[in-house]
Short mmCIF file of C-alpha atoms and ligand atoms in Angstrom, two decimals:
data_model
loop_
_atom_site.label_atom_id
_atom_site.label_comp_id
_atom_site.label_asym_id
_atom_site.label_seq_id
_atom_site.Cartn_x
_atom_site.Cartn_y
_atom_site.Cartn_z
CA MET A 567 0.00 0.00 0.00
CA ALA A 568 2.77 2.38 1.02
CA GLU A 569 4.48 1.67 -2.30
CA VAL A 570 1.34 2.53 -4.27
CA ILE A 571 1.01 5.83 -2.43
CA GLN A 572 4.67 6.56 -3.03
CA SER A 573 4.32 5.78 -6.71
CA LYS A 574 1.30 8.10 -6.96
CA LEU A 575 3.27 10.78 -5.19
CA VAL A 576 6.14 10.50 -7.66
CA TRP A 577 3.77 10.89 -10.56
CA ALA A 578 1.99 13.80 -8.89
CA VAL A 579 5.36 15.56 -8.55
CA TYR A 580 6.10 14.70 -12.18
CA LEU A 581 2.80 16.17 -13.39
CA LEU A 582 3.35 19.26 -11.29
CA HIS A 583 6.76 19.69 -12.94
CA LEU A 584 5.13 19.23 -16.31
CA LEU A 585 2.58 21.95 -15.63
CA LEU A 586 5.33 24.21 -14.35
CA LEU A 587 7.37 23.55 -17.47
CA ILE A 588 4.47 24.44 -19.74
CA PHE A 589 3.93 27.60 -17.73
CA ILE A 590 7.60 28.56 -17.85
CA HIS A 591 7.91 27.76 -21.55
CA GLY A 592 5.01 30.08 -22.12
CA SER A 593 6.28 32.83 -19.90
CA THR A 594 10.05 33.08 -20.43
CA SER A 595 11.77 33.78 -23.70
CA ASP A 596 10.32 32.90 -27.07
CA SER A 597 13.73 31.63 -28.00
CA ILE A 598 13.23 28.42 -26.07
CA SER A 599 10.47 27.20 -28.34
CA SER A 600 11.07 29.29 -31.45
CA GLU A 601 14.59 27.98 -31.95
CA GLY A 602 13.30 24.43 -32.02
CA PHE A 603 16.24 23.86 -29.71
CA CYS A 604 14.86 20.77 -28.02
CA ALA A 605 13.38 19.31 -31.20
CA VAL A 606 16.69 19.50 -32.96
CA HIS A 607 18.86 18.10 -30.25
CA SER A 608 16.65 15.85 -28.20
CA GLY A 609 14.27 12.96 -28.33
CA SER A 610 10.50 12.90 -28.13
CA ASP A 611 10.33 13.56 -24.38
CA CYS A 612 12.32 16.74 -24.92
CA GLY A 613 12.22 19.18 -22.06
CA LEU A 614 10.18 17.02 -19.73
CA PRO A 615 11.58 16.65 -16.26
CA SER A 616 12.66 13.23 -15.14
CA PRO A 617 9.96 11.74 -12.87
CA TYR A 618 12.55 10.19 -10.58
CA THR A 619 13.54 11.75 -7.29
CA LYS A 620 15.57 8.67 -6.35
CA ILE A 621 18.54 7.50 -8.37
CA LEU A 622 20.95 4.65 -7.75
CA ILE A 623 24.18 4.67 -9.77
CA LYS A 624 25.61 1.15 -9.72
CA GLY A 625 29.12 -0.17 -10.15
CA GLY A 626 31.02 2.87 -11.38
CA THR A 627 34.36 4.20 -10.24
CA VAL A 628 33.50 7.14 -8.03
CA VAL A 629 36.17 9.80 -8.36
CA ASN A 630 36.76 12.65 -5.95
CA ALA A 631 39.76 14.98 -5.92
CA HIS A 632 41.22 13.09 -2.95
CA HIS A 633 40.22 9.48 -3.65
CA LYS A 634 38.65 7.03 -6.08
CA GLU A 635 36.88 3.74 -5.45
CA VAL A 636 34.36 1.41 -7.08
CA ALA A 637 31.10 2.20 -5.30
CA ASP A 638 27.40 2.85 -5.74
CA VAL A 639 25.88 6.28 -5.28
CA TYR A 640 22.36 6.74 -3.93
CA ILE A 641 20.57 10.03 -4.50
CA GLU A 642 17.31 11.26 -3.05
CA ASN A 643 15.66 14.65 -3.56
CA GLY A 644 18.70 16.25 -5.13
CA VAL A 645 21.17 15.20 -2.45
CA ILE A 646 23.69 12.34 -2.26
CA LEU A 647 22.58 10.11 0.59
CA SER A 648 25.07 7.29 0.36
CA VAL A 649 28.35 6.37 -1.36
CA ARG A 650 29.50 2.79 -0.74
CA PRO A 651 29.71 -0.57 -2.51
CA ASN A 652 26.62 -2.73 -2.99
CA ILE A 653 23.84 -0.36 -2.00
CA ARG A 654 20.44 -2.07 -2.12
CA ILE A 655 17.23 -0.06 -1.86
CA PRO A 656 14.00 -2.09 -2.01
CA ASP A 657 11.93 0.49 -3.85
CA GLU A 658 10.66 0.23 -7.42
CA ASN A 659 10.45 3.99 -7.95
CA ILE A 660 14.16 4.31 -8.26
CA LYS A 661 15.99 5.02 -11.46
CA ILE A 662 18.95 2.66 -11.66
CA ILE A 663 21.92 3.62 -13.82
CA ASP A 664 24.62 1.08 -14.61
CA ALA A 665 28.01 2.81 -14.52
CA THR A 666 30.19 -0.28 -14.79
CA ARG A 667 33.60 0.56 -16.34
CA LYS A 668 32.69 4.25 -16.26
CA TYR A 669 33.73 7.17 -14.06
CA VAL A 670 31.22 8.79 -11.71
CA MET A 671 32.48 12.30 -10.99
CA PRO A 672 31.31 15.63 -9.58
CA GLY A 673 29.71 17.77 -12.29
CA GLY A 674 32.01 20.41 -13.67
CA ILE A 675 32.02 23.90 -12.17
CA ASP A 676 33.06 26.65 -14.56
CA PRO A 677 34.44 29.64 -12.64
CA HIS A 678 34.34 32.04 -15.60
CA THR A 679 31.46 32.69 -18.00
CA HIS A 680 29.63 35.63 -19.55
CA LEU A 681 26.01 34.72 -20.32
CA ASP A 682 23.72 37.43 -21.67
CA MET A 683 26.43 40.07 -21.19
CA GLU A 684 26.27 43.45 -22.92
CA PHE A 685 29.72 44.02 -24.32
CA MET A 686 31.37 45.90 -27.21
CA GLY A 687 28.07 47.23 -28.53
CA THR A 688 26.23 43.91 -28.53
CA ALA A 689 25.31 41.08 -26.16
CA THR A 690 26.62 37.54 -25.85
CA ILE A 691 24.47 35.13 -27.78
CA ASP A 692 24.05 32.51 -25.04
CA ASP A 693 21.73 33.39 -22.20
CA PHE A 694 21.09 31.59 -18.93
CA PHE A 695 18.99 28.98 -20.72
CA THR A 696 20.98 28.13 -23.84
CA GLY A 697 24.23 28.49 -21.93
CA HIS A 698 22.98 26.09 -19.28
CA ALA A 699 21.69 23.64 -21.87
CA ALA A 700 25.13 23.63 -23.48
CA ALA A 701 26.86 23.26 -20.13
CA LEU A 702 24.71 20.33 -18.99
CA ALA A 703 25.14 18.49 -22.29
CA GLY A 704 28.89 18.81 -21.75
CA GLY A 705 28.94 17.74 -18.09
CA THR A 706 29.10 21.10 -16.34
CA THR A 707 26.48 21.49 -13.62
CA MET A 708 27.37 24.88 -12.12
CA HIS A 709 29.09 28.06 -13.25
CA ILE A 710 29.95 31.45 -11.84
CA ASP A 711 29.08 34.39 -14.08
CA PHE A 712 30.15 38.03 -13.84
CA VAL A 713 27.65 40.71 -12.85
CA ILE A 714 28.53 43.86 -14.80
CA PRO A 715 27.43 46.98 -12.88
CA ILE A 716 25.09 49.45 -14.58
CA ASN A 717 26.85 52.83 -14.76
CA GLY A 718 29.11 51.55 -12.02
CA ASN A 719 26.19 50.66 -9.75
CA LEU A 720 26.55 47.19 -8.24
CA THR A 721 23.00 46.81 -6.96
CA ALA A 722 21.48 47.75 -10.32
CA GLY A 723 23.83 45.29 -12.03
CA PHE A 724 23.03 42.54 -9.57
CA GLU A 725 19.27 43.01 -10.00
CA ALA A 726 19.63 42.93 -13.79
CA TYR A 727 21.58 39.65 -13.63
CA LYS A 728 19.06 38.15 -11.21
CA HIS A 729 16.45 38.79 -13.87
CA LYS A 730 18.61 37.41 -16.68
CA ALA A 731 19.13 34.26 -14.61
CA SER A 732 15.43 33.65 -13.99
CA LYS A 733 15.54 31.13 -16.87
CA ALA A 734 18.45 29.21 -15.35
CA ALA A 735 18.41 25.46 -15.88
CA MET A 736 21.28 24.66 -13.51
CA ASP A 737 22.90 26.12 -10.42
CA TYR A 738 24.94 29.28 -10.75
CA GLY A 739 26.72 31.92 -8.70
CA PHE A 740 27.98 35.43 -9.38
CA HIS A 741 31.20 37.41 -9.17
CA VAL A 742 30.67 41.19 -9.35
CA ALA A 743 32.85 43.48 -11.48
CA ILE A 744 33.99 46.83 -10.10
CA THR A 745 34.14 49.49 -12.80
CA LYS A 746 34.25 52.74 -10.83
CA TRP A 747 35.08 53.81 -7.29
CA ASP A 748 33.23 55.96 -4.76
CA GLU A 749 31.63 55.63 -1.33
CA ASP A 750 28.48 54.05 -2.81
CA VAL A 751 30.48 51.32 -4.56
CA SER A 752 32.45 50.65 -1.41
CA LYS A 753 29.23 50.35 0.65
CA ASP A 754 27.57 48.25 -2.05
CA MET A 755 30.45 45.77 -1.90
CA GLU A 756 29.56 45.23 1.75
CA VAL A 757 25.91 44.70 0.83
CA MET A 758 26.86 42.23 -1.92
CA VAL A 759 28.87 40.11 0.51
CA ARG A 760 26.51 40.40 3.47
CA ASP A 761 23.15 40.04 1.73
CA HIS A 762 23.72 38.51 -1.71
CA GLY A 763 26.22 35.69 -1.34
CA ILE A 764 29.00 37.38 -3.33
CA ASN A 765 32.55 36.51 -2.29
CA SER A 766 34.60 37.75 -5.27
CA PHE A 767 35.00 41.00 -7.17
CA LYS A 768 36.62 41.44 -10.57
CA PHE A 769 38.82 44.27 -11.79
CA PHE A 770 39.46 44.70 -15.51
CA MET A 771 42.94 46.13 -16.13
CA ALA A 772 42.08 46.37 -19.85
CA TYR A 773 39.17 47.58 -22.05
CA LYS A 774 40.13 51.25 -21.74
CA GLY A 775 37.14 53.59 -21.85
CA ALA A 776 34.74 50.78 -20.93
CA LEU A 777 35.45 48.42 -18.03
CA MET A 778 39.07 49.31 -17.28
CA VAL A 779 40.19 50.45 -13.85
CA ASN A 780 43.42 52.26 -12.94
CA ASP A 781 45.90 51.32 -10.19
CA ASP A 782 44.34 53.80 -7.79
CA LEU A 783 40.99 52.01 -8.04
CA LEU A 784 42.59 48.58 -8.00
CA LEU A 785 44.39 49.41 -4.77
CA GLU A 786 41.17 50.63 -3.11
CA GLY A 787 39.39 47.52 -4.36
CA LEU A 788 42.06 45.17 -3.05
CA LYS A 789 41.88 46.75 0.40
CA LYS A 790 38.11 46.56 0.46
CA CYS A 791 38.07 42.94 -0.73
CA LYS A 792 40.50 41.98 1.99
CA SER A 793 38.38 43.62 4.69
CA LEU A 794 35.33 41.68 3.45
CA GLY A 795 37.03 38.32 2.98
CA ALA A 796 36.19 38.52 -0.72
CA LEU A 797 38.56 37.34 -3.42
CA PRO A 798 39.80 40.01 -5.85
CA MET A 799 40.04 38.79 -9.45
CA VAL A 800 41.89 40.53 -12.27
CA HIS A 801 41.75 40.55 -16.05
CA ALA A 802 45.45 41.27 -16.40
CA GLU A 803 46.49 43.23 -19.48
CA ASN A 804 47.94 46.74 -19.61
CA GLY A 805 44.93 48.52 -21.14
CA ASP A 806 46.81 51.74 -21.93
CA ALA A 807 49.52 49.85 -23.81
CA VAL A 808 46.89 47.76 -25.62
CA VAL A 809 45.46 50.97 -27.12
CA GLU A 810 48.97 51.99 -28.18
CA GLY A 811 49.47 48.54 -29.74
CA GLN A 812 46.16 48.76 -31.58
CA ASN A 813 47.01 52.18 -33.01
CA ARG A 814 50.37 50.83 -34.10
CA MET A 815 48.66 48.01 -36.07
CA ILE A 816 46.15 50.34 -37.70
CA ASP A 817 49.01 52.69 -38.72
CA LEU A 818 50.71 49.68 -40.34
CA GLY A 819 47.51 48.96 -42.27
CA ILE A 820 46.83 45.74 -40.30
CA THR A 821 43.07 45.76 -39.78
CA GLY A 822 42.22 42.02 -39.77
CA PRO A 823 41.88 39.60 -36.82
CA GLU A 824 45.67 38.96 -36.78
CA GLY A 825 46.00 42.59 -35.67
CA HIS A 826 44.24 41.60 -32.45
CA ALA A 827 47.03 39.20 -31.45
CA LEU A 828 49.78 41.54 -32.64
CA SER A 829 48.41 44.53 -30.73
CA ARG A 830 48.37 42.88 -27.29
CA PRO A 831 51.47 40.64 -26.99
CA PRO A 832 52.29 38.50 -23.93
CA VAL A 833 54.48 41.23 -22.42
CA LEU A 834 51.36 43.34 -21.76
CA GLU A 835 49.68 40.41 -20.02
CA ALA A 836 52.81 39.68 -17.98
CA GLU A 837 53.21 43.33 -16.97
CA ALA A 838 49.65 43.61 -15.66
CA THR A 839 49.82 40.20 -13.98
CA ALA A 840 53.03 41.19 -12.20
CA ARG A 841 51.57 44.57 -11.21
CA ALA A 842 48.39 43.04 -9.78
CA ILE A 843 50.42 40.41 -7.93
CA ARG A 844 52.70 43.05 -6.39
CA LEU A 845 49.79 45.25 -5.36
CA ALA A 846 48.08 42.23 -3.78
CA ALA A 847 51.33 41.45 -1.94
CA PHE A 848 51.53 45.07 -0.76
CA VAL A 849 47.96 44.82 0.62
CA ASN A 850 48.57 41.23 1.80
CA THR A 851 45.46 39.78 0.20
CA PRO A 852 44.89 36.67 -1.94
CA LEU A 853 44.52 37.28 -5.68
CA TYR A 854 42.85 35.34 -8.51
CA VAL A 855 44.15 35.91 -12.06
CA VAL A 856 41.52 35.00 -14.67
CA HIS A 857 42.29 33.61 -18.12
CA VAL A 858 46.05 33.17 -17.88
CA MET A 859 46.95 32.88 -21.58
CA SER A 860 50.74 33.11 -21.81
CA ILE A 861 53.90 31.55 -20.44
CA ASP A 862 54.96 35.07 -19.48
CA ALA A 863 51.94 35.63 -17.19
CA MET A 864 52.10 32.09 -15.83
CA GLU A 865 55.74 32.60 -14.84
CA GLU A 866 54.82 35.69 -12.84
CA ILE A 867 52.30 33.57 -10.93
CA ALA A 868 54.82 30.77 -10.45
CA LYS A 869 57.37 33.25 -9.06
CA ALA A 870 54.86 34.72 -6.61
CA LYS A 871 53.69 31.31 -5.44
CA LYS A 872 57.25 30.20 -4.92
CA ALA A 873 57.72 33.23 -2.69
CA GLY A 874 54.72 32.12 -0.64
CA GLN A 875 52.10 34.49 -2.05
CA ARG A 876 48.50 33.32 -2.40
CA VAL A 877 47.81 33.70 -6.08
CA VAL A 878 45.33 31.55 -7.98
CA GLY A 879 45.91 31.20 -11.72
CA GLU A 880 43.03 30.21 -13.98
CA PRO A 881 43.81 29.12 -17.53
CA VAL A 882 40.90 28.64 -19.93
CA VAL A 883 40.37 25.74 -22.32
CA SER A 884 40.95 27.86 -25.44
CA GLY A 885 44.35 28.96 -24.12
CA LEU A 886 45.30 25.40 -23.25
CA VAL A 887 44.53 23.69 -26.55
CA LEU A 888 44.37 26.29 -29.34
CA ASP A 889 47.03 28.51 -30.91
CA ASP A 890 46.94 31.88 -32.62
CA SER A 891 47.52 30.60 -36.17
CA TRP A 892 43.72 30.68 -36.62
CA LEU A 893 43.82 34.48 -36.43
CA TRP A 894 45.79 34.48 -39.70
CA HIS A 895 43.16 32.33 -41.46
CA PRO A 896 42.18 33.87 -44.83
CA ASP A 897 38.46 33.52 -44.11
CA PHE A 898 37.29 36.36 -41.82
CA THR A 899 34.46 34.36 -40.20
CA THR A 900 36.89 31.61 -39.26
CA ALA A 901 39.63 33.96 -38.04
CA SER A 902 37.34 36.29 -36.09
CA LYS A 903 35.75 33.54 -34.02
CA TYR A 904 39.13 33.11 -32.26
CA VAL A 905 39.32 36.76 -31.14
CA MET A 906 39.34 36.94 -27.36
CA SER A 907 41.38 38.83 -24.77
CA PRO A 908 44.07 38.25 -23.76
CA PRO A 909 44.62 36.67 -27.16
CA ILE A 910 45.12 32.98 -27.80
CA ARG A 911 48.91 32.74 -28.04
CA GLU A 912 51.47 31.18 -30.37
CA LEU A 913 51.97 27.43 -30.40
CA GLY A 914 53.87 26.39 -27.27
CA HIS A 915 52.06 28.56 -24.73
CA GLY A 916 49.16 26.10 -24.40
CA GLN A 917 51.47 23.15 -23.70
CA ALA A 918 53.33 25.16 -21.07
CA LEU A 919 50.05 26.17 -19.42
CA GLN A 920 49.00 22.50 -19.37
CA ALA A 921 52.26 21.61 -17.66
CA ALA A 922 51.71 24.38 -15.10
CA LEU A 923 48.26 23.00 -14.47
CA SER A 924 49.58 19.52 -13.91
CA THR A 925 52.07 20.72 -11.29
CA GLY A 926 49.64 23.00 -9.45
CA THR A 927 51.17 26.32 -10.53
CA LEU A 928 47.83 26.97 -12.17
CA GLN A 929 44.90 25.63 -10.17
CA LEU A 930 41.62 25.32 -12.03
CA VAL A 931 40.23 25.62 -15.56
CA GLY A 932 37.52 27.98 -16.77
CA THR A 933 36.12 28.72 -20.19
CA ASP A 934 35.49 32.48 -20.33
CA HIS A 935 32.45 31.37 -22.38
CA CYS A 936 31.56 34.67 -24.06
CA THR A 937 29.97 33.72 -27.33
CA PHE A 938 29.17 35.93 -30.30
CA ASN A 939 27.85 34.61 -33.59
CA SER A 940 29.43 35.28 -36.98
CA THR A 941 27.14 38.26 -37.65
CA GLN A 942 28.25 39.90 -34.43
CA LYS A 943 31.91 39.10 -35.11
CA ALA A 944 31.48 40.77 -38.52
CA PHE A 945 31.06 44.15 -36.78
CA GLY A 946 34.84 44.19 -37.03
CA LEU A 947 35.17 43.19 -40.68
CA ASP A 948 37.24 46.31 -41.47
CA ASP A 949 38.72 46.90 -38.03
CA PHE A 950 39.78 44.17 -35.60
CA ARG A 951 39.18 46.56 -32.68
CA LYS A 952 35.44 46.23 -33.30
CA ILE A 953 35.31 42.42 -33.28
CA PRO A 954 33.45 41.46 -30.09
CA ASN A 955 35.97 39.63 -27.89
CA GLY A 956 35.11 36.14 -26.75
CA VAL A 957 34.96 32.42 -27.54
CA ASN A 958 32.77 29.46 -26.58
CA GLY A 959 33.70 26.57 -24.27
CA LEU A 960 30.98 25.79 -21.72
CA GLU A 961 29.87 22.65 -23.54
CA GLU A 962 33.36 21.58 -24.59
CA ARG A 963 35.50 22.16 -21.48
CA MET A 964 35.02 18.78 -19.80
CA HIS A 965 35.51 16.76 -22.99
CA VAL A 966 38.42 18.70 -24.43
CA LEU A 967 40.28 18.72 -21.11
CA TRP A 968 39.77 14.99 -20.55
CA ASP A 969 41.09 14.24 -24.02
CA ALA A 970 44.00 16.70 -23.86
CA MET A 971 45.19 15.93 -20.36
CA VAL A 972 43.86 12.62 -18.99
CA GLU A 973 44.00 10.64 -22.23
CA THR A 974 47.55 11.83 -22.80
CA GLY A 975 48.62 10.91 -19.26
CA LYS A 976 49.46 14.49 -18.24
CA ILE A 977 47.17 14.36 -15.21
CA ASN A 978 45.37 11.59 -13.37
CA ILE A 979 41.62 11.30 -13.00
CA MET A 980 41.53 12.74 -9.49
CA ASP A 981 43.44 15.79 -10.70
CA TYR A 982 40.90 16.10 -13.49
CA VAL A 983 38.14 16.32 -10.88
CA ARG A 984 40.19 18.81 -8.91
CA ILE A 985 40.82 21.23 -11.80
CA THR A 986 37.33 20.99 -13.32
CA SER A 987 35.24 21.06 -10.14
CA THR A 988 36.64 20.66 -6.62
CA GLU A 989 39.20 23.45 -6.66
CA CYS A 990 36.57 25.91 -7.86
CA ALA A 991 34.21 24.83 -5.06
CA ARG A 992 36.98 25.27 -2.48
CA ILE A 993 38.17 28.65 -3.74
CA PHE A 994 34.64 30.03 -3.81
CA ASN A 995 33.79 28.42 -0.46
CA ILE A 996 30.97 26.07 -1.46
CA TYR A 997 32.83 22.77 -0.92
CA PRO A 998 31.70 20.05 -0.17
CA LYS A 999 28.12 21.02 -1.07
CA LYS A 1000 29.54 21.30 -4.58
CA GLY A 1001 32.63 19.72 -6.13
CA ALA A 1002 32.41 16.35 -4.40
CA ILE A 1003 30.60 13.04 -4.38
CA LEU A 1004 30.14 12.71 -0.65
CA GLU A 1005 27.17 12.02 1.58
CA GLY A 1006 25.27 15.30 1.91
CA SER A 1007 26.70 16.90 -1.25
CA ASP A 1008 24.36 18.20 -3.94
CA ALA A 1009 23.67 15.50 -6.52
CA ASP A 1010 25.51 17.25 -9.38
CA ILE A 1011 27.11 14.24 -11.02
CA ILE A 1012 28.43 13.12 -14.38
CA ILE A 1013 29.09 9.65 -15.73
CA LEU A 1014 31.94 9.61 -18.22
CA ASN A 1015 32.66 6.68 -20.48
CA PRO A 1016 36.42 6.63 -21.20
CA ASN A 1017 35.90 4.28 -24.13
CA ALA A 1018 33.35 6.39 -25.98
CA SER A 1019 34.31 9.37 -28.11
CA PHE A 1020 33.04 12.89 -28.68
CA GLU A 1021 32.96 15.18 -31.68
CA VAL A 1022 32.41 18.94 -31.62
CA SER A 1023 30.38 20.76 -34.24
CA ALA A 1024 28.34 23.94 -34.45
CA THR A 1025 25.63 21.89 -36.15
CA SER A 1026 25.09 19.73 -33.09
CA HIS A 1027 26.20 21.85 -30.12
CA HIS A 1028 23.63 23.42 -27.79
CA SER A 1029 24.98 26.96 -27.81
CA ARG A 1030 23.01 29.45 -29.85
CA SER A 1031 26.13 30.39 -31.82
CA ASP A 1032 26.58 29.40 -35.46
CA THR A 1033 30.30 28.79 -34.95
CA ASN A 1034 32.49 26.83 -32.57
CA VAL A 1035 36.21 27.34 -31.96
CA TYR A 1036 36.61 23.58 -31.44
CA GLU A 1037 34.84 22.73 -34.71
CA GLY A 1038 35.68 19.22 -35.92
CA ARG A 1039 37.61 18.29 -32.78
CA THR A 1040 37.23 14.65 -31.83
CA GLY A 1041 38.53 12.80 -28.82
CA LYS A 1042 38.10 10.05 -26.30
CA GLY A 1043 35.95 10.23 -23.18
CA LYS A 1044 32.30 11.12 -23.36
CA VAL A 1045 29.92 12.45 -20.73
CA GLU A 1046 27.03 10.03 -21.16
CA VAL A 1047 24.92 11.12 -18.19
CA THR A 1048 24.58 14.45 -16.41
CA ILE A 1049 22.63 14.69 -13.17
CA SER A 1050 21.81 18.17 -11.96
CA ARG A 1051 20.49 18.46 -8.39
CA GLY A 1052 19.31 14.88 -8.52
CA ARG A 1053 17.62 15.09 -11.93
CA VAL A 1054 18.89 13.24 -14.98
CA VAL A 1055 19.18 16.06 -17.51
CA TRP A 1056 21.41 14.43 -20.13
CA GLU A 1057 21.27 10.77 -21.12
CA ASN A 1058 21.46 8.93 -24.45
CA ASP A 1059 22.27 12.28 -26.11
CA VAL A 1060 18.88 13.58 -24.99
CA LEU A 1061 18.66 16.82 -23.07
CA ASN A 1062 15.92 17.30 -20.48
CA VAL A 1063 16.37 20.81 -19.23
CA MET A 1064 13.88 22.99 -17.45
CA PRO A 1065 14.11 26.80 -17.56
CA GLY A 1066 13.74 28.20 -14.08
CA SER A 1067 14.95 25.04 -12.33
CA GLY A 1068 18.48 26.35 -11.64
CA LYS A 1069 19.21 27.79 -8.22
CA TYR A 1070 21.34 30.72 -7.20
CA ILE A 1071 24.16 29.53 -4.96
CA LYS A 1072 25.26 31.99 -2.30
CA MET A 1073 28.98 31.88 -1.63
CA PRO A 1074 30.20 32.88 1.84
CA PRO A 1075 33.30 35.06 2.34
CA PHE A 1076 36.60 34.09 3.95
CA SER A 1077 37.47 30.96 2.00
CA TYR A 1078 40.55 28.95 2.96
CA LEU A 1079 42.65 31.45 1.01
CA PHE A 1080 42.14 33.93 3.87
CA ASP A 1081 43.23 31.54 6.62
CA GLY A 1082 46.15 33.02 8.52
CA ILE A 1083 46.11 36.40 6.76
CA ASP A 1084 45.46 38.04 10.15
CA LYS A 1085 48.53 36.32 11.56
CA SER A 1086 50.80 37.47 8.73
CA ASP A 1087 49.40 41.01 9.13
CA ALA A 1088 50.27 40.89 12.81
CA ALA A 1089 53.76 39.56 12.01
CA TYR A 1090 54.24 42.40 9.53
CA LEU A 1091 53.18 45.02 12.07
CA SER A 1092 55.47 43.66 14.74
CA SER A 1093 58.37 43.59 12.26
CA LEU A 1094 58.22 47.32 11.59
CA ARG A 1095 60.27 48.43 14.58
CA ALA A 1096 58.42 51.73 14.21
CA PRO A 1097 57.47 54.38 14.98
CA VAL A 1098 60.87 55.11 16.50
CA LYS A 1099 60.59 57.31 19.59
CA ARG A 1100 63.00 60.27 19.15
CA ALA A 1101 63.88 62.74 21.81
CA ASN A 1102 63.79 65.66 19.37
CA ALA A 1103 60.43 64.72 17.79
CA ALA A 1104 57.90 67.58 17.42
CA SER A 1105 55.43 66.01 19.84
O1 URP B 2588 37.62 38.10 -24.77
C1 URP B 2588 37.11 37.93 -23.68
N1 URP B 2588 37.84 37.39 -22.73
N2 URP B 2588 35.84 38.31 -23.48
C2 URP B 2588 35.13 38.26 -22.26
C3 URP B 2588 35.44 39.40 -21.36
C4 URP B 2588 36.67 39.12 -20.57
O2 URP B 2588 37.68 39.78 -20.79
O3 URP B 2588 36.67 38.24 -19.73
ZN1 ZN B 2589 38.74 39.16 -19.18
ZN1 ZN B 2590 35.84 36.74 -19.05
#
């Protein structure tokens, strides 16, 4: 009898979801239905939520950053209840997934994306629905996007992004960019941390005349971040010198996408990285450097870390596996899709960044997913300075990284989990709710088959873009199942995503990166041997 009631309950929840889905489909963006997105990429039950609230994953190798073992994983109501061998649950309303000879891993967490961002006179083509669909199909179950303030106002920016994210299909968090400085911004940073679950702020050292900040602002921001236990992040390029480099290219008659790479060489990335690192050392605060693209910048991070400084370096997939030769491609549409900042570098940089990742000099991998279609990229047909900067990667990150680094033996599987998920959860203080397959963790899980293969193409990807910088790339290791908060959202190449189902994840301040900062501050103060008391002092 109890089983019958339970079964009816499951179906009642399922029908409720269905009604909700129909309501949301009708009330969010037209794009969801008008693109035929589900019809193209999914099976007949496209978009319907899975009726199961209980899932048992049998016989896979469960991989965490610290350990791997063959075990079963039992999930109920979006949470992992048990991880151990031979779990038996006498209940017929359980979805059982056989993961024998496959890896059961925490879903990917992408620390760096730009969904629905207004930038360079246009807006990124993937929003919080299509971006999430792409992410889930590629095994990423959470990301952290950047709130861009409106006229410098953090609260207005945050509210705008909350609205953009109302169609979220997976969990997400926010960093907040700081683009101007005054008392209101300083106070708003406190509000963001205290009331809105923000624990990181980003400073753009490039994009002069738009997002760029000067050293004066950066210094104020670093001090404020430290006082709040929030992590300062930098886009490290010397924005003044970039403008000089761009003018130089235009004067030489170089107006195509190759001019983008030539105008902002590695030295400008290294200079800004070194400057930000030194200012962070001066303030004694941790620092996070986003999209490390060159050996030159990576070496600045390595040097600082060796000296004991807390600097996190984030490479992105494009920088790890692509090279700048594409920017010289004779076809503008092809060349322009690789335009991002800092630029994708010459052959050799990617391999060096991979090596730095494998030794821990660089710590985690993002995408900087910031996608523009070929029409948008064509804004810069006659002038590379007008090509919207950004590439895709949310759907490809997990596959490309597995193939490039695990398949080649550069890192082991536990390190793969660390750099794609766990490290991000730790840095942004949401571990072990996220980034782990442990009892009590959120059921954000992927099942990867190391013997299956993947192929990337703009004709089959889930992004709204008509191009893909990984076009034609094939490799081993395929995410066959994605579970988001205890729901199977990707299985048998069928996507079951629900707009509005994603949750905002608040991230508390004072992550492990801040441990002991007070002690080193105290040590510094006691080392000053000052002020010196002098008999002839004025007072
Ligand atoms: O080219 C890029 N990286 N576009 C996104 C904005 C940024 O700099 O992160
Ligand atoms: Zn950037
Ligand atoms: Zn970015």
